[in-house]
Amino acid sequence: MATSDISSYVGDTTVLEVKIYKNSELLDLTEYLVLFTVKQPFVGSINSPSGSDGAAVIKKNSDTDGGISKISTGLVRVTINATDTNSLLAGQYLYDVQISKQGTPTTVFTVISGNITFSNQITSRISAE
């Protein structure tokens, strides 16, 4: 599993591209569900996420309109829309990308994880005022 930290802004659209390998080869993701989850760290425990996925502040998946696109063999694109972060407080969160073999929900692999930091924006208007 790889680790990588991400920086973005509250209210911005962020696009992440993730390559997924198995035995040094890009993995055919046809039979896999890809999941992206962002959670707040659990208070009182450093870098320990809180609770179930119901506590997630952002959840994406590779189902139709789930926010994750399978671009090619082993390559996925996660789109975090501006609306996904508009209500978040600036700060550091935890994230991961997992794959699960469809029809076998107990077969789960964490591909990448790390911290994702959302900062406050400087500009907040969306038109030329």
mmCIF file of C-alpha atoms in Angstrom:
data_model
loop_
_atom_site.group_PDB
_atom_site.id
_atom_site.type_symbol
_atom_site.label_atom_id
_atom_site.label_comp_id
_atom_site.label_asym_id
_atom_site.label_seq_id
_atom_site.Cartn_x
_atom_site.Cartn_y
_atom_site.Cartn_z
ATOM 1 C CA MET A 1 0.000 0.000 0.000
ATOM 2 C CA ALA A 2 1.268 3.435 -0.895
ATOM 3 C CA THR A 3 0.815 6.599 1.136
ATOM 4 C CA SER A 4 0.447 10.069 -0.281
ATOM 5 C CA ASP A 5 -0.760 13.369 1.128
ATOM 6 C CA ILE A 6 -3.083 15.668 -0.828
ATOM 7 C CA SER A 7 -3.787 19.404 -0.527
ATOM 8 C CA SER A 8 -6.905 21.130 -1.845
ATOM 9 C CA TYR A 9 -9.268 23.997 -1.044
ATOM 10 C CA VAL A 10 -12.738 23.978 0.485
ATOM 11 C CA GLY A 11 -15.158 24.586 -2.396
ATOM 12 C CA ASP A 12 -12.728 23.602 -5.179
ATOM 13 C CA THR A 13 -13.014 20.679 -7.569
ATOM 14 C CA THR A 14 -10.125 18.248 -7.153
ATOM 15 C CA VAL A 15 -9.307 15.434 -9.572
ATOM 16 C CA LEU A 16 -7.052 12.583 -8.460
ATOM 17 C CA GLU A 17 -5.652 9.929 -10.747
ATOM 18 C CA VAL A 18 -4.619 6.678 -9.092
ATOM 19 C CA LYS A 19 -2.740 3.789 -10.703
ATOM 20 C CA ILE A 20 -3.514 0.352 -9.264
ATOM 21 C CA TYR A 21 -0.974 -2.441 -9.610
ATOM 22 C CA LYS A 22 -0.825 -6.152 -8.852
ATOM 23 C CA ASN A 23 2.587 -7.826 -9.040
ATOM 24 C CA SER A 24 4.097 -4.758 -10.763
ATOM 25 C CA GLU A 25 1.440 -4.890 -13.536
ATOM 26 C CA LEU A 26 -1.483 -2.478 -13.918
ATOM 27 C CA LEU A 27 -4.556 -4.351 -12.664
ATOM 28 C CA ASP A 28 -7.594 -5.011 -14.867
ATOM 29 C CA LEU A 29 -10.321 -3.379 -12.755
ATOM 30 C CA THR A 30 -13.285 -4.778 -14.695
ATOM 31 C CA GLU A 31 -14.411 -6.997 -11.802
ATOM 32 C CA TYR A 32 -13.551 -4.523 -9.032
ATOM 33 C CA LEU A 33 -15.459 -1.812 -7.224
ATOM 34 C CA VAL A 34 -13.215 1.148 -6.414
ATOM 35 C CA LEU A 35 -13.948 3.137 -3.244
ATOM 36 C CA PHE A 36 -12.656 6.533 -2.064
ATOM 37 C CA THR A 37 -13.417 7.657 1.495
ATOM 38 C CA VAL A 38 -12.530 10.781 3.490
ATOM 39 C CA LYS A 39 -13.044 10.935 7.268
ATOM 40 C CA GLN A 40 -12.149 13.204 10.127
ATOM 41 C CA PRO A 41 -9.462 11.855 12.458
ATOM 42 C CA PHE A 42 -10.869 10.423 15.671
ATOM 43 C CA VAL A 43 -10.427 12.881 18.536
ATOM 44 C CA GLY A 44 -7.961 11.530 21.074
ATOM 45 C CA SER A 45 -6.142 9.216 18.699
ATOM 46 C CA ILE A 46 -3.611 10.468 16.162
ATOM 47 C CA ASN A 47 -4.421 9.427 12.593
ATOM 48 C CA SER A 48 -7.138 6.982 13.609
ATOM 49 C CA PRO A 49 -10.338 7.448 11.568
ATOM 50 C CA SER A 50 -13.652 7.662 13.335
ATOM 51 C CA GLY A 51 -16.276 4.959 13.092
ATOM 52 C CA SER A 52 -17.957 3.363 10.118
ATOM 53 C CA ASP A 53 -18.270 4.771 6.624
ATOM 54 C CA GLY A 54 -21.442 6.481 7.828
ATOM 55 C CA ALA A 55 -19.049 8.955 9.499
ATOM 56 C CA ALA A 56 -17.326 9.718 6.169
ATOM 57 C CA VAL A 57 -17.387 13.341 5.006
ATOM 58 C CA ILE A 58 -16.817 12.279 1.368
ATOM 59 C CA LYS A 59 -17.612 8.907 -0.217
ATOM 60 C CA LYS A 60 -17.062 7.999 -3.870
ATOM 61 C CA ASN A 61 -17.292 4.710 -5.787
ATOM 62 C CA SER A 62 -16.867 3.396 -9.315
ATOM 63 C CA ASP A 63 -20.561 2.594 -9.809
ATOM 64 C CA THR A 64 -22.356 4.692 -12.421
ATOM 65 C CA ASP A 65 -22.285 8.367 -11.341
ATOM 66 C CA GLY A 66 -20.338 7.395 -8.208
ATOM 67 C CA GLY A 67 -17.555 9.925 -8.771
ATOM 68 C CA ILE A 68 -14.832 7.448 -9.772
ATOM 69 C CA SER A 69 -14.134 6.641 -13.428
ATOM 70 C CA LYS A 70 -12.140 3.648 -14.604
ATOM 71 C CA ILE A 71 -10.045 5.337 -17.288
ATOM 72 C CA SER A 72 -7.986 2.394 -18.514
ATOM 73 C CA THR A 73 -6.365 -0.761 -17.190
ATOM 74 C CA GLY A 74 -5.228 0.064 -13.661
ATOM 75 C CA LEU A 75 -6.035 3.777 -13.863
ATOM 76 C CA VAL A 76 -8.921 5.458 -12.053
ATOM 77 C CA ARG A 77 -9.945 9.106 -11.768
ATOM 78 C CA VAL A 78 -11.560 10.309 -8.528
ATOM 79 C CA THR A 79 -13.468 13.579 -8.853
ATOM 80 C CA ILE A 80 -14.123 15.537 -5.663
ATOM 81 C CA ASN A 81 -16.660 18.169 -6.674
ATOM 82 C CA ALA A 82 -16.839 21.649 -5.161
ATOM 83 C CA THR A 83 -20.181 20.674 -3.608
ATOM 84 C CA ASP A 84 -18.473 17.762 -1.799
ATOM 85 C CA THR A 85 -16.307 20.160 0.202
ATOM 86 C CA ASN A 86 -18.430 23.319 0.530
ATOM 87 C CA SER A 87 -19.622 22.379 4.020
ATOM 88 C CA LEU A 88 -16.250 21.101 5.302
ATOM 89 C CA LEU A 89 -14.193 23.007 7.807
ATOM 90 C CA ALA A 90 -10.648 23.711 6.695
ATOM 91 C CA GLY A 91 -8.248 21.198 8.195
ATOM 92 C CA GLN A 92 -6.637 17.796 7.891
ATOM 93 C CA TYR A 93 -8.647 14.651 7.160
ATOM 94 C CA LEU A 94 -7.766 11.024 6.415
ATOM 95 C CA TYR A 95 -8.488 9.317 3.089
ATOM 96 C CA ASP A 96 -8.000 5.994 1.356
ATOM 97 C CA VAL A 97 -8.696 4.266 -1.943
ATOM 98 C CA GLN A 98 -9.747 0.632 -1.750
ATOM 99 C CA ILE A 99 -10.730 -1.984 -4.285
ATOM 100 C CA SER A 100 -13.165 -4.802 -3.658
ATOM 101 C CA LYS A 101 -13.826 -7.720 -5.961
ATOM 102 C CA GLN A 102 -17.470 -7.523 -7.007
ATOM 103 C CA GLY A 103 -19.471 -10.411 -5.584
ATOM 104 C CA THR A 104 -16.786 -10.988 -2.943
ATOM 105 C CA PRO A 105 -17.140 -8.110 -0.456
ATOM 106 C CA THR A 106 -14.663 -9.745 1.931
ATOM 107 C CA THR A 107 -11.861 -9.369 -0.641
ATOM 108 C CA VAL A 108 -10.735 -5.780 -0.007
ATOM 109 C CA PHE A 109 -7.377 -4.160 -0.753
ATOM 110 C CA THR A 110 -6.271 -0.691 0.340
ATOM 111 C CA VAL A 111 -4.399 0.804 -2.604
ATOM 112 C CA ILE A 112 -3.374 4.189 -1.204
ATOM 113 C CA SER A 113 -4.043 6.238 1.911
ATOM 114 C CA GLY A 114 -2.862 9.403 3.596
ATOM 115 C CA ASN A 115 -3.868 12.836 4.782
ATOM 116 C CA ILE A 116 -5.952 15.231 2.741
ATOM 117 C CA THR A 117 -5.803 18.857 3.829
ATOM 118 C CA PHE A 118 -8.491 21.328 2.828
ATOM 119 C CA SER A 119 -7.528 25.002 3.160
ATOM 120 C CA ASN A 120 -9.826 28.024 3.042
ATOM 121 C CA GLN A 121 -10.069 29.781 -0.307
ATOM 122 C CA ILE A 122 -8.921 33.333 -0.880
ATOM 123 C CA THR A 123 -11.399 34.068 -3.707
ATOM 124 C CA SER A 124 -15.045 33.228 -3.080
ATOM 125 C CA ARG A 125 -16.876 34.881 -5.990
ATOM 126 C CA ILE A 126 -17.656 32.899 -9.117
ATOM 127 C CA SER A 127 -18.212 35.798 -11.513
ATOM 128 C CA ALA A 128 -16.182 38.866 -12.491
ATOM 129 C CA GLU A 129 -17.551 41.481 -10.108
#
